Amino acid sequence: MKRLIIFFIMAALLAGGCGNREPGNILLEGTEQEAQSQTEDSPEAGQNQMEGSSEAGRNQAESSSEESRISKQEENMLYVQVSGAVKEPGVYQLAEGSRIFQAVELAGGLSEQADPDRINQAECVQDGQMIYIPAAGEQEPERASEDPQSGDGRINLNTATEAELMTLPGIGAAKAGSILAWREANGGFGQIEDLMKVEGIKDGVFAKIKDSVSVD
């Protein structure tokens, strides 16, 4: 009886050992097939990756080119102030080489009170220029007979032209235009310290020019 039991146990052990081999073979075969599939697919995946990198490079180049073009356009722009007998006075941006009539168009055109014959609308504009359109019957400021410099050689802020203001240290076209615009908007300078109310003129600039200007 004991021998019979031992025989059955050994037979069961042998049967279990044979059965374990088959799953191992299946796993091995599946792994080999997966590796082969990945090897076959890898050239196509590499090609897709190269195509994606190439497209990204083209997009970056186009973006850089567009940014460069916009930057160059901005460098060629200038700003002018249009005031007087126009519908929408203000500061406007124009391309370099533009004419006064184009600035007037940006300002909404001439108002009904404008006297267009008193200004050369074909004249080229300059950066920082103030374009004033006089009204019909408006009296011209008596500046032709006035010396923009006082007896001691100082520049009169209330009668000086843009070119004359630009002779002052630290005053370029933009700041000279701002001085003229402030003078026009506020009816002139009451004292030289009013210069510090002009946009772009702070303590440092004022200190350089205060002894060279007057309001007389």
PDB file of C-alpha atoms in Angstrom:
ATOM      1  CA  MET A   1       0.000   0.000   0.000  1.00  0.00           C
ATOM      2  CA  LYS A   2       2.831   2.429   0.853  1.00  0.00           C
ATOM      3  CA  ARG A   3       4.534   1.628  -2.440  1.00  0.00           C
ATOM      4  CA  LEU A   4       1.353   2.402  -4.318  1.00  0.00           C
ATOM      5  CA  ILE A   5       1.004   5.774  -2.596  1.00  0.00           C
ATOM      6  CA  ILE A   6       4.669   6.650  -3.310  1.00  0.00           C
ATOM      7  CA  PHE A   7       4.161   5.703  -6.969  1.00  0.00           C
ATOM      8  CA  PHE A   8       1.203   8.046  -7.324  1.00  0.00           C
ATOM      9  CA  ILE A   9       3.108  10.921  -5.650  1.00  0.00           C
ATOM     10  CA  MET A  10       6.095  10.499  -7.984  1.00  0.00           C
ATOM     11  CA  ALA A  11       3.803  10.330 -10.998  1.00  0.00           C
ATOM     12  CA  ALA A  12       2.096  13.576  -9.924  1.00  0.00           C
ATOM     13  CA  LEU A  13       5.449  15.326  -9.433  1.00  0.00           C
ATOM     14  CA  LEU A  14       6.663  14.247 -12.868  1.00  0.00           C
ATOM     15  CA  ALA A  15       3.427  15.400 -14.480  1.00  0.00           C
ATOM     16  CA  GLY A  16       3.688  18.840 -12.768  1.00  0.00           C
ATOM     17  CA  GLY A  17       7.291  19.336 -13.914  1.00  0.00           C
ATOM     18  CA  CYS A  18       6.420  18.681 -17.563  1.00  0.00           C
ATOM     19  CA  GLY A  19       3.489  21.073 -17.423  1.00  0.00           C
ATOM     20  CA  ASN A  20       5.640  23.991 -16.213  1.00  0.00           C
ATOM     21  CA  ARG A  21       7.856  23.915 -19.301  1.00  0.00           C
ATOM     22  CA  GLU A  22       5.174  24.921 -21.756  1.00  0.00           C
ATOM     23  CA  PRO A  23       4.269  28.373 -20.205  1.00  0.00           C
ATOM     24  CA  GLY A  24       7.973  29.223 -20.053  1.00  0.00           C
ATOM     25  CA  ASN A  25       8.336  28.503 -23.755  1.00  0.00           C
ATOM     26  CA  ILE A  26       5.270  30.595 -24.570  1.00  0.00           C
ATOM     27  CA  LEU A  27       6.636  33.560 -22.584  1.00  0.00           C
ATOM     28  CA  LEU A  28       9.997  33.311 -24.320  1.00  0.00           C
ATOM     29  CA  GLU A  29       8.411  33.153 -27.752  1.00  0.00           C
ATOM     30  CA  GLY A  30       6.192  36.178 -26.974  1.00  0.00           C
ATOM     31  CA  THR A  31       9.194  38.233 -25.842  1.00  0.00           C
ATOM     32  CA  GLU A  32      11.142  37.350 -28.997  1.00  0.00           C
ATOM     33  CA  GLN A  33       8.180  38.327 -31.220  1.00  0.00           C
ATOM     34  CA  GLU A  34       7.779  41.674 -29.399  1.00  0.00           C
ATOM     35  CA  ALA A  35      11.480  42.474 -29.748  1.00  0.00           C
ATOM     36  CA  GLN A  36      11.354  41.603 -33.453  1.00  0.00           C
ATOM     37  CA  SER A  37       8.292  43.842 -33.918  1.00  0.00           C
ATOM     38  CA  GLN A  38      10.037  46.765 -32.224  1.00  0.00           C
ATOM     39  CA  THR A  39      13.101  46.241 -34.421  1.00  0.00           C
ATOM     40  CA  GLU A  40      10.987  46.291 -37.560  1.00  0.00           C
ATOM     41  CA  ASP A  41       9.117  49.442 -36.478  1.00  0.00           C
ATOM     42  CA  SER A  42      12.158  51.434 -35.333  1.00  0.00           C
ATOM     43  CA  PRO A  43      13.265  52.744 -38.793  1.00  0.00           C
ATOM     44  CA  GLU A  44       9.837  54.268 -39.406  1.00  0.00           C
ATOM     45  CA  ALA A  45       9.764  55.792 -35.918  1.00  0.00           C
ATOM     46  CA  GLY A  46      13.219  57.289 -36.490  1.00  0.00           C
ATOM     47  CA  GLN A  47      12.112  58.765 -39.797  1.00  0.00           C
ATOM     48  CA  ASN A  48       9.038  60.330 -38.168  1.00  0.00           C
ATOM     49  CA  GLN A  49      11.230  61.858 -35.473  1.00  0.00           C
ATOM     50  CA  MET A  50      13.592  63.350 -38.083  1.00  0.00           C
ATOM     51  CA  GLU A  51      10.669  64.795 -40.032  1.00  0.00           C
ATOM     52  CA  GLY A  52       9.261  66.341 -36.842  1.00  0.00           C
ATOM     53  CA  SER A  53      12.630  67.938 -35.997  1.00  0.00           C
ATOM     54  CA  SER A  54      12.959  69.316 -39.523  1.00  0.00           C
ATOM     55  CA  GLU A  55       9.490  70.871 -39.411  1.00  0.00           C
ATOM     56  CA  ALA A  56      10.203  72.411 -36.003  1.00  0.00           C
ATOM     57  CA  GLY A  57      13.413  73.913 -37.395  1.00  0.00           C
ATOM     58  CA  ARG A  58      11.547  75.451 -40.339  1.00  0.00           C
ATOM     59  CA  ASN A  59       8.901  76.913 -38.030  1.00  0.00           C
ATOM     60  CA  GLN A  60      11.590  78.440 -35.797  1.00  0.00           C
ATOM     61  CA  ALA A  61      13.378  79.958 -38.801  1.00  0.00           C
ATOM     62  CA  GLU A  62      10.127  81.459 -40.124  1.00  0.00           C
ATOM     63  CA  SER A  63       9.329  82.880 -36.679  1.00  0.00           C
ATOM     64  CA  SER A  64      12.792  84.485 -36.408  1.00  0.00           C
ATOM     65  CA  SER A  65      12.436  85.961 -39.887  1.00  0.00           C
ATOM     66  CA  GLU A  66       9.048  87.481 -39.023  1.00  0.00           C
ATOM     67  CA  GLU A  67      10.392  88.967 -35.773  1.00  0.00           C
ATOM     68  CA  SER A  68      13.329  90.482 -37.664  1.00  0.00           C
ATOM     69  CA  ARG A  69      10.986  92.041 -40.238  1.00  0.00           C
ATOM     70  CA  ILE A  70       8.756  93.564 -37.537  1.00  0.00           C
ATOM     71  CA  SER A  71      11.800  94.898 -35.662  1.00  0.00           C
ATOM     72  CA  LYS A  72      13.129  96.554 -38.826  1.00  0.00           C
ATOM     73  CA  GLN A  73       9.742  98.176 -39.482  1.00  0.00           C
ATOM     74  CA  GLU A  74       9.659  99.595 -35.946  1.00  0.00           C
ATOM     75  CA  GLU A  75      13.127 101.095 -36.412  1.00  0.00           C
ATOM     76  CA  ASN A  76      11.842 103.033 -39.441  1.00  0.00           C
ATOM     77  CA  MET A  77       8.848 104.531 -37.615  1.00  0.00           C
ATOM     78  CA  LEU A  78       8.627 108.066 -36.241  1.00  0.00           C
ATOM     79  CA  TYR A  79       6.222 109.977 -34.004  1.00  0.00           C
ATOM     80  CA  VAL A  80       4.648 113.381 -34.549  1.00  0.00           C
ATOM     81  CA  GLN A  81       2.105 115.474 -32.706  1.00  0.00           C
ATOM     82  CA  VAL A  82      -0.749 116.912 -34.758  1.00  0.00           C
ATOM     83  CA  SER A  83      -2.643 119.799 -33.189  1.00  0.00           C
ATOM     84  CA  GLY A  84      -4.690 122.831 -34.154  1.00  0.00           C
ATOM     85  CA  ALA A  85      -7.589 122.659 -36.601  1.00  0.00           C
ATOM     86  CA  VAL A  86      -7.834 118.877 -36.991  1.00  0.00           C
ATOM     87  CA  LYS A  87     -10.622 116.560 -35.891  1.00  0.00           C
ATOM     88  CA  GLU A  88      -8.565 114.310 -33.591  1.00  0.00           C
ATOM     89  CA  PRO A  89      -5.411 116.044 -32.280  1.00  0.00           C
ATOM     90  CA  GLY A  90      -2.808 113.763 -30.767  1.00  0.00           C
ATOM     91  CA  VAL A  91       0.472 111.913 -31.206  1.00  0.00           C
ATOM     92  CA  TYR A  92       0.651 109.580 -34.196  1.00  0.00           C
ATOM     93  CA  GLN A  93       3.078 107.018 -35.585  1.00  0.00           C
ATOM     94  CA  LEU A  94       4.126 107.181 -39.234  1.00  0.00           C
ATOM     95  CA  ALA A  95       6.647 105.494 -41.473  1.00  0.00           C
ATOM     96  CA  GLU A  96       9.897 107.295 -42.178  1.00  0.00           C
ATOM     97  CA  GLY A  97       9.513 109.561 -45.229  1.00  0.00           C
ATOM     98  CA  SER A  98       5.824 110.312 -44.628  1.00  0.00           C
ATOM     99  CA  ARG A  99       4.316 113.712 -45.461  1.00  0.00           C
ATOM    100  CA  ILE A 100       2.339 116.185 -43.385  1.00  0.00           C
ATOM    101  CA  PHE A 101      -0.905 115.409 -45.221  1.00  0.00           C
ATOM    102  CA  GLN A 102      -0.578 111.759 -44.097  1.00  0.00           C
ATOM    103  CA  ALA A 103      -0.229 112.848 -40.472  1.00  0.00           C
ATOM    104  CA  VAL A 104      -3.312 115.058 -40.891  1.00  0.00           C
ATOM    105  CA  GLU A 105      -5.260 112.077 -42.253  1.00  0.00           C
ATOM    106  CA  LEU A 106      -4.340 110.043 -39.153  1.00  0.00           C
ATOM    107  CA  ALA A 107      -5.646 112.916 -37.033  1.00  0.00           C
ATOM    108  CA  GLY A 108      -9.070 112.581 -38.648  1.00  0.00           C
ATOM    109  CA  GLY A 109      -8.498 115.200 -41.333  1.00  0.00           C
ATOM    110  CA  LEU A 110      -8.888 118.961 -41.289  1.00  0.00           C
ATOM    111  CA  SER A 111     -11.688 120.500 -39.280  1.00  0.00           C
ATOM    112  CA  GLU A 112     -14.138 122.974 -40.796  1.00  0.00           C
ATOM    113  CA  GLN A 113     -12.187 125.872 -39.276  1.00  0.00           C
ATOM    114  CA  ALA A 114      -8.848 124.857 -40.836  1.00  0.00           C
ATOM    115  CA  ASP A 115      -6.969 127.042 -43.274  1.00  0.00           C
ATOM    116  CA  PRO A 116      -4.989 124.437 -45.313  1.00  0.00           C
ATOM    117  CA  ASP A 117      -3.340 127.078 -47.521  1.00  0.00           C
ATOM    118  CA  ARG A 118      -1.167 128.229 -44.626  1.00  0.00           C
ATOM    119  CA  ILE A 119       0.732 124.964 -44.266  1.00  0.00           C
ATOM    120  CA  ASN A 120       2.752 122.923 -46.736  1.00  0.00           C
ATOM    121  CA  GLN A 121       1.100 119.514 -46.519  1.00  0.00           C
ATOM    122  CA  ALA A 122       3.634 117.978 -48.919  1.00  0.00           C
ATOM    123  CA  GLU A 123       6.498 118.577 -46.494  1.00  0.00           C
ATOM    124  CA  CYS A 124       8.221 115.509 -45.018  1.00  0.00           C
ATOM    125  CA  VAL A 125       7.689 114.988 -41.301  1.00  0.00           C
ATOM    126  CA  GLN A 126      10.463 114.526 -38.763  1.00  0.00           C
ATOM    127  CA  ASP A 127      10.562 112.450 -35.606  1.00  0.00           C
ATOM    128  CA  GLY A 128       9.249 114.467 -32.668  1.00  0.00           C
ATOM    129  CA  GLN A 129       7.808 117.206 -34.884  1.00  0.00           C
ATOM    130  CA  MET A 130       4.703 119.128 -33.841  1.00  0.00           C
ATOM    131  CA  ILE A 131       2.424 119.833 -36.794  1.00  0.00           C
ATOM    132  CA  TYR A 132       0.101 122.747 -36.108  1.00  0.00           C
ATOM    133  CA  ILE A 133      -2.809 123.400 -38.461  1.00  0.00           C
ATOM    134  CA  PRO A 134      -3.970 127.026 -38.147  1.00  0.00           C
ATOM    135  CA  ALA A 135      -7.614 128.002 -38.321  1.00  0.00           C
ATOM    136  CA  ALA A 136      -8.961 130.495 -40.846  1.00  0.00           C
ATOM    137  CA  GLY A 137      -8.381 134.036 -39.608  1.00  0.00           C
ATOM    138  CA  GLU A 138      -6.036 132.895 -36.825  1.00  0.00           C
ATOM    139  CA  GLN A 139      -3.243 135.366 -36.166  1.00  0.00           C
ATOM    140  CA  GLU A 140       0.313 134.139 -36.588  1.00  0.00           C
ATOM    141  CA  PRO A 141       2.462 134.474 -33.461  1.00  0.00           C
ATOM    142  CA  GLU A 142       4.779 137.440 -33.834  1.00  0.00           C
ATOM    143  CA  ARG A 143       7.976 135.460 -33.931  1.00  0.00           C
ATOM    144  CA  ALA A 144       9.546 136.567 -37.158  1.00  0.00           C
ATOM    145  CA  SER A 145      10.741 139.864 -35.742  1.00  0.00           C
ATOM    146  CA  GLU A 146      11.608 138.444 -32.329  1.00  0.00           C
ATOM    147  CA  ASP A 147      15.009 137.187 -31.469  1.00  0.00           C
ATOM    148  CA  PRO A 148      14.664 133.740 -29.848  1.00  0.00           C
ATOM    149  CA  GLN A 149      17.652 134.601 -27.739  1.00  0.00           C
ATOM    150  CA  SER A 150      17.549 137.187 -24.978  1.00  0.00           C
ATOM    151  CA  GLY A 151      20.205 139.858 -24.603  1.00  0.00           C
ATOM    152  CA  ASP A 152      22.419 137.528 -22.610  1.00  0.00           C
ATOM    153  CA  GLY A 153      22.284 134.784 -25.265  1.00  0.00           C
ATOM    154  CA  ARG A 154      19.701 132.556 -23.579  1.00  0.00           C
ATOM    155  CA  ILE A 155      17.023 130.726 -25.602  1.00  0.00           C
ATOM    156  CA  ASN A 156      13.508 132.085 -25.096  1.00  0.00           C
ATOM    157  CA  LEU A 157      11.286 129.059 -24.410  1.00  0.00           C
ATOM    158  CA  ASN A 158       8.165 130.927 -25.535  1.00  0.00           C
ATOM    159  CA  THR A 159       9.452 131.955 -28.969  1.00  0.00           C
ATOM    160  CA  ALA A 160      12.158 129.411 -29.899  1.00  0.00           C
ATOM    161  CA  THR A 161      11.694 127.060 -32.838  1.00  0.00           C
ATOM    162  CA  GLU A 162      12.357 123.334 -32.739  1.00  0.00           C
ATOM    163  CA  ALA A 163      15.762 123.802 -34.374  1.00  0.00           C
ATOM    164  CA  GLU A 164      16.717 126.471 -31.840  1.00  0.00           C
ATOM    165  CA  LEU A 165      15.666 124.306 -28.905  1.00  0.00           C
ATOM    166  CA  MET A 166      17.802 121.488 -30.270  1.00  0.00           C
ATOM    167  CA  THR A 167      20.902 123.650 -29.783  1.00  0.00           C
ATOM    168  CA  LEU A 168      20.454 123.214 -26.029  1.00  0.00           C
ATOM    169  CA  PRO A 169      22.499 120.452 -24.355  1.00  0.00           C
ATOM    170  CA  GLY A 170      20.582 117.176 -24.036  1.00  0.00           C
ATOM    171  CA  ILE A 171      17.665 118.357 -26.205  1.00  0.00           C
ATOM    172  CA  GLY A 172      17.064 116.317 -29.349  1.00  0.00           C
ATOM    173  CA  ALA A 173      14.199 116.344 -31.818  1.00  0.00           C
ATOM    174  CA  ALA A 174      11.864 114.372 -29.539  1.00  0.00           C
ATOM    175  CA  LYS A 175      12.374 116.595 -26.471  1.00  0.00           C
ATOM    176  CA  ALA A 176      12.196 119.773 -28.566  1.00  0.00           C
ATOM    177  CA  GLY A 177       8.878 118.558 -29.982  1.00  0.00           C
ATOM    178  CA  SER A 178       7.615 117.849 -26.474  1.00  0.00           C
ATOM    179  CA  ILE A 179       8.573 121.380 -25.355  1.00  0.00           C
ATOM    180  CA  LEU A 180       6.685 122.908 -28.278  1.00  0.00           C
ATOM    181  CA  ALA A 181       3.676 120.680 -27.616  1.00  0.00           C
ATOM    182  CA  TRP A 182       3.576 121.632 -23.934  1.00  0.00           C
ATOM    183  CA  ARG A 183       3.948 125.316 -24.811  1.00  0.00           C
ATOM    184  CA  GLU A 184       1.057 125.088 -27.251  1.00  0.00           C
ATOM    185  CA  ALA A 185      -1.183 123.178 -24.846  1.00  0.00           C
ATOM    186  CA  ASN A 186      -0.504 125.435 -21.853  1.00  0.00           C
ATOM    187  CA  GLY A 187      -0.178 128.839 -23.455  1.00  0.00           C
ATOM    188  CA  GLY A 188       3.541 129.193 -22.880  1.00  0.00           C
ATOM    189  CA  PHE A 189       6.029 128.915 -20.034  1.00  0.00           C
ATOM    190  CA  GLY A 190       5.561 131.107 -16.986  1.00  0.00           C
ATOM    191  CA  GLN A 191       8.937 130.196 -15.518  1.00  0.00           C
ATOM    192  CA  ILE A 192      11.855 128.055 -16.642  1.00  0.00           C
ATOM    193  CA  GLU A 193      11.031 125.480 -13.948  1.00  0.00           C
ATOM    194  CA  ASP A 194       7.941 124.610 -15.991  1.00  0.00           C
ATOM    195  CA  LEU A 195      10.334 122.692 -18.254  1.00  0.00           C
ATOM    196  CA  MET A 196      10.301 119.882 -15.714  1.00  0.00           C
ATOM    197  CA  LYS A 197       6.594 119.432 -16.426  1.00  0.00           C
ATOM    198  CA  VAL A 198       7.447 118.466 -20.003  1.00  0.00           C
ATOM    199  CA  GLU A 199       7.562 114.743 -20.671  1.00  0.00           C
ATOM    200  CA  GLY A 200      11.148 113.477 -20.863  1.00  0.00           C
ATOM    201  CA  ILE A 201      12.741 116.438 -19.080  1.00  0.00           C
ATOM    202  CA  LYS A 202      13.773 115.589 -15.540  1.00  0.00           C
ATOM    203  CA  ASP A 203      16.099 117.164 -12.982  1.00  0.00           C
ATOM    204  CA  GLY A 204      19.278 116.057 -14.763  1.00  0.00           C
ATOM    205  CA  VAL A 205      18.342 117.575 -18.139  1.00  0.00           C
ATOM    206  CA  PHE A 206      16.946 120.716 -16.520  1.00  0.00           C
ATOM    207  CA  ALA A 207      20.193 121.252 -14.611  1.00  0.00           C
ATOM    208  CA  LYS A 208      22.128 121.249 -17.906  1.00  0.00           C
ATOM    209  CA  ILE A 209      19.938 123.824 -19.663  1.00  0.00           C
ATOM    210  CA  LYS A 210      18.491 126.065 -16.921  1.00  0.00           C
ATOM    211  CA  ASP A 211      21.226 128.684 -17.352  1.00  0.00           C
ATOM    212  CA  SER A 212      20.738 128.709 -21.143  1.00  0.00           C
ATOM    213  CA  VAL A 213      16.985 129.398 -21.302  1.00  0.00           C
ATOM    214  CA  SER A 214      14.580 132.160 -20.385  1.00  0.00           C
ATOM    215  CA  VAL A 215      10.853 132.906 -20.605  1.00  0.00           C
ATOM    216  CA  ASP A 216      11.099 136.661 -21.299  1.00  0.00           C
TER     217      ASP A 216
END
